[in-house]
Amino acid sequence: MSTEFEATVIIDRPIDAVFTYLADGRNDPDFSPRVLRIDKSPDGATTAGTVFHSTVKDAGMKTQRDFEITELTTPTRIRWREASRNSITVREGGYDLEPDPGGGGGGGTRVRLFNVLEGHGIGKLLLPLAGGASRKDAPDFGRRIKVAAERAI
């Protein structure tokens, strides 16, 4: 059993810069208040196989989450999967980027974010609630990404 949420935003920055910013998962706390801490292994450039280890707070509980980058196609596509086992995990997530000529001075970038959530054990019962909350927050999540990226780049 799974559920998906997605959001699409226009970031007023060039696609290469947006891709570089989003490919570095250590930037996630800039736009995701649930991420309390995040580290990367190995050090260096993000590639397929890079893992981001995070501590997040969901529903008042801290959990450890490991996200593995499964695909990077510069500058248009980033994919990940959650390698940790929690009651609700991300089976697949990603960013799809494309140039948007209507954006800022150097052009903008249309970014589509999505996550496919999957329940395990008790998480199967909680999945409809978590999915509904994620879908409800998706537009705001997209706006937080936009604001953070435009501030950082």
mmCIF file of C-alpha atoms in Angstrom:
data_model
loop_
_atom_site.group_PDB
_atom_site.id
_atom_site.type_symbol
_atom_site.label_atom_id
_atom_site.label_comp_id
_atom_site.label_asym_id
_atom_site.label_seq_id
_atom_site.Cartn_x
_atom_site.Cartn_y
_atom_site.Cartn_z
ATOM 1 C CA MET A 1 0.000 0.000 0.000
ATOM 2 C CA SER A 2 1.360 3.430 -0.929
ATOM 3 C CA THR A 3 0.295 7.014 -1.450
ATOM 4 C CA GLU A 4 1.926 9.887 -3.302
ATOM 5 C CA PHE A 5 2.147 13.637 -2.991
ATOM 6 C CA GLU A 6 3.684 16.206 -5.306
ATOM 7 C CA ALA A 7 4.213 19.922 -5.766
ATOM 8 C CA THR A 8 5.430 22.071 -8.645
ATOM 9 C CA VAL A 9 7.039 25.511 -8.306
ATOM 10 C CA ILE A 10 8.945 27.981 -10.435
ATOM 11 C CA ILE A 11 12.257 28.994 -8.899
ATOM 12 C CA ASP A 12 13.646 32.237 -10.272
ATOM 13 C CA ARG A 13 17.151 30.865 -10.682
ATOM 14 C CA PRO A 14 18.944 29.047 -13.547
ATOM 15 C CA ILE A 15 18.425 25.289 -13.795
ATOM 16 C CA ASP A 16 22.096 24.359 -13.188
ATOM 17 C CA ALA A 17 22.178 26.300 -9.915
ATOM 18 C CA VAL A 18 18.836 24.880 -8.758
ATOM 19 C CA PHE A 19 19.977 21.340 -9.591
ATOM 20 C CA THR A 20 23.213 21.786 -7.613
ATOM 21 C CA TYR A 21 21.316 23.191 -4.624
ATOM 22 C CA LEU A 22 18.688 20.409 -4.579
ATOM 23 C CA ALA A 23 21.203 17.602 -5.209
ATOM 24 C CA ASP A 24 22.907 18.488 -1.932
ATOM 25 C CA GLY A 25 20.452 17.052 0.582
ATOM 26 C CA ARG A 26 22.273 18.899 3.342
ATOM 27 C CA ASN A 27 20.189 21.896 2.211
ATOM 28 C CA ASP A 28 16.933 20.138 3.196
ATOM 29 C CA PRO A 29 16.717 21.834 6.627
ATOM 30 C CA ASP A 30 16.467 25.176 4.757
ATOM 31 C CA PHE A 31 12.961 24.232 3.600
ATOM 32 C CA SER A 32 11.907 21.212 5.649
ATOM 33 C CA PRO A 33 11.371 22.120 9.309
ATOM 34 C CA ARG A 34 10.989 18.436 10.210
ATOM 35 C CA VAL A 35 14.690 17.812 9.373
ATOM 36 C CA LEU A 36 16.655 18.443 12.555
ATOM 37 C CA ARG A 37 20.046 17.212 11.315
ATOM 38 C CA ILE A 38 21.450 15.777 8.094
ATOM 39 C CA ASP A 39 24.831 14.377 7.093
ATOM 40 C CA LYS A 40 26.167 12.968 3.835
ATOM 41 C CA SER A 41 28.293 9.954 2.995
ATOM 42 C CA PRO A 42 30.614 9.762 1.326
ATOM 43 C CA ASP A 43 31.923 13.339 1.285
ATOM 44 C CA GLY A 44 32.348 14.988 -2.096
ATOM 45 C CA ALA A 45 29.971 15.449 -4.974
ATOM 46 C CA THR A 46 26.523 13.875 -4.791
ATOM 47 C CA THR A 47 26.305 10.838 -7.076
ATOM 48 C CA ALA A 48 24.106 7.761 -7.384
ATOM 49 C CA GLY A 49 24.789 5.827 -4.196
ATOM 50 C CA THR A 50 25.309 8.885 -1.972
ATOM 51 C CA VAL A 51 23.360 8.510 1.285
ATOM 52 C CA PHE A 52 21.978 11.358 3.365
ATOM 53 C CA HIS A 53 21.550 10.384 7.038
ATOM 54 C CA SER A 54 18.984 12.531 8.840
ATOM 55 C CA THR A 55 17.232 12.976 12.147
ATOM 56 C CA VAL A 56 13.659 14.148 11.628
ATOM 57 C CA LYS A 57 10.723 14.965 13.844
ATOM 58 C CA ASP A 58 7.394 13.565 12.665
ATOM 59 C CA ALA A 59 4.243 13.720 14.770
ATOM 60 C CA GLY A 60 6.323 14.685 17.797
ATOM 61 C CA MET A 61 8.697 11.699 17.477
ATOM 62 C CA LYS A 62 12.339 11.766 16.385
ATOM 63 C CA THR A 63 13.382 9.124 13.875
ATOM 64 C CA GLN A 64 16.511 8.359 11.893
ATOM 65 C CA ARG A 65 16.143 8.318 8.121
ATOM 66 C CA ASP A 66 18.618 7.356 5.419
ATOM 67 C CA PHE A 67 17.944 8.456 1.843
ATOM 68 C CA GLU A 68 19.991 6.989 -0.984
ATOM 69 C CA ILE A 69 20.363 8.857 -4.253
ATOM 70 C CA THR A 70 19.395 6.351 -6.944
ATOM 71 C CA GLU A 71 19.696 8.548 -10.028
ATOM 72 C CA LEU A 72 21.153 11.911 -11.031
ATOM 73 C CA THR A 73 20.744 13.239 -14.542
ATOM 74 C CA THR A 74 22.318 16.692 -14.587
ATOM 75 C CA PRO A 75 20.498 19.115 -14.596
ATOM 76 C CA THR A 76 17.003 17.641 -14.957
ATOM 77 C CA ARG A 77 16.405 14.665 -12.692
ATOM 78 C CA ILE A 78 17.168 13.555 -9.105
ATOM 79 C CA ARG A 79 15.760 10.342 -7.604
ATOM 80 C CA TRP A 80 16.024 8.837 -4.130
ATOM 81 C CA ARG A 81 14.668 6.053 -1.975
ATOM 82 C CA GLU A 82 14.565 5.657 1.765
ATOM 83 C CA ALA A 83 17.008 2.979 2.879
ATOM 84 C CA SER A 84 15.919 3.071 6.541
ATOM 85 C CA ARG A 85 12.991 1.098 7.926
ATOM 86 C CA ASN A 86 10.387 3.183 9.699
ATOM 87 C CA SER A 87 6.622 2.756 9.925
ATOM 88 C CA ILE A 88 6.221 5.084 6.923
ATOM 89 C CA THR A 89 9.009 5.408 4.368
ATOM 90 C CA VAL A 90 9.617 6.963 0.965
ATOM 91 C CA ARG A 91 9.643 4.163 -1.616
ATOM 92 C CA GLU A 92 10.640 6.633 -4.323
ATOM 93 C CA GLY A 93 11.011 10.375 -4.441
ATOM 94 C CA GLY A 94 12.490 12.899 -6.746
ATOM 95 C CA TYR A 95 12.830 16.235 -8.420
ATOM 96 C CA ASP A 96 12.148 16.867 -12.098
ATOM 97 C CA LEU A 97 13.618 20.146 -13.327
ATOM 98 C CA GLU A 98 13.135 22.006 -16.588
ATOM 99 C CA PRO A 99 14.063 25.483 -17.754
ATOM 100 C CA ASP A 100 11.354 28.115 -17.410
ATOM 101 C CA PRO A 101 12.180 31.141 -19.557
ATOM 102 C CA GLY A 102 9.711 33.295 -17.622
ATOM 103 C CA GLY A 103 11.874 33.136 -14.486
ATOM 104 C CA GLY A 104 14.451 35.631 -13.184
ATOM 105 C CA GLY A 105 17.250 37.354 -15.134
ATOM 106 C CA GLY A 106 19.100 34.149 -16.086
ATOM 107 C CA GLY A 107 15.886 32.245 -16.609
ATOM 108 C CA GLY A 108 13.992 30.237 -14.073
ATOM 109 C CA THR A 109 13.452 26.578 -13.302
ATOM 110 C CA ARG A 110 10.239 24.610 -13.021
ATOM 111 C CA VAL A 111 10.667 22.028 -10.255
ATOM 112 C CA ARG A 112 8.324 19.125 -9.627
ATOM 113 C CA LEU A 113 8.898 17.324 -6.315
ATOM 114 C CA PHE A 114 7.211 14.029 -5.494
ATOM 115 C CA ASN A 115 7.381 11.319 -2.857
ATOM 116 C CA VAL A 116 5.698 7.913 -2.861
ATOM 117 C CA LEU A 117 5.042 6.964 0.764
ATOM 118 C CA GLU A 118 4.769 3.356 1.873
ATOM 119 C CA GLY A 119 3.470 1.952 5.171
ATOM 120 C CA HIS A 120 5.066 -0.887 7.135
ATOM 121 C CA GLY A 121 3.490 -2.620 10.133
ATOM 122 C CA ILE A 122 1.422 -0.039 12.018
ATOM 123 C CA GLY A 123 2.412 2.439 9.312
ATOM 124 C CA LYS A 124 -0.064 0.734 6.970
ATOM 125 C CA LEU A 125 -2.839 2.002 9.240
ATOM 126 C CA LEU A 126 -1.281 5.473 9.534
ATOM 127 C CA LEU A 127 -0.527 5.856 5.825
ATOM 128 C CA PRO A 128 -3.867 7.429 4.804
ATOM 129 C CA LEU A 129 -3.476 10.061 7.525
ATOM 130 C CA ALA A 130 0.191 10.732 6.687
ATOM 131 C CA GLY A 131 -0.564 10.844 2.967
ATOM 132 C CA GLY A 132 -3.427 13.278 3.471
ATOM 133 C CA ALA A 133 -1.274 15.559 5.624
ATOM 134 C CA SER A 134 1.558 15.410 3.066
ATOM 135 C CA ARG A 135 -0.753 16.246 0.170
ATOM 136 C CA LYS A 136 -2.259 19.126 2.140
ATOM 137 C CA ASP A 137 1.210 20.536 2.914
ATOM 138 C CA ALA A 138 2.610 19.936 -0.599
ATOM 139 C CA PRO A 139 1.883 23.443 -1.996
ATOM 140 C CA ASP A 140 3.462 25.076 1.075
ATOM 141 C CA PHE A 141 6.390 22.657 0.909
ATOM 142 C CA GLY A 142 6.953 23.696 -2.705
ATOM 143 C CA ARG A 143 6.858 27.372 -1.714
ATOM 144 C CA ARG A 144 9.394 26.731 1.065
ATOM 145 C CA ILE A 145 11.725 25.117 -1.483
ATOM 146 C CA LYS A 146 11.312 28.121 -3.785
ATOM 147 C CA VAL A 147 12.042 30.663 -1.041
ATOM 148 C CA ALA A 148 15.030 28.717 0.311
ATOM 149 C CA ALA A 149 16.570 28.135 -3.121
ATOM 150 C CA GLU A 150 16.130 31.739 -4.196
ATOM 151 C CA ARG A 151 17.703 32.910 -0.940
ATOM 152 C CA ALA A 152 20.654 30.495 -1.171
ATOM 153 C CA ILE A 153 21.503 30.748 -4.862
#
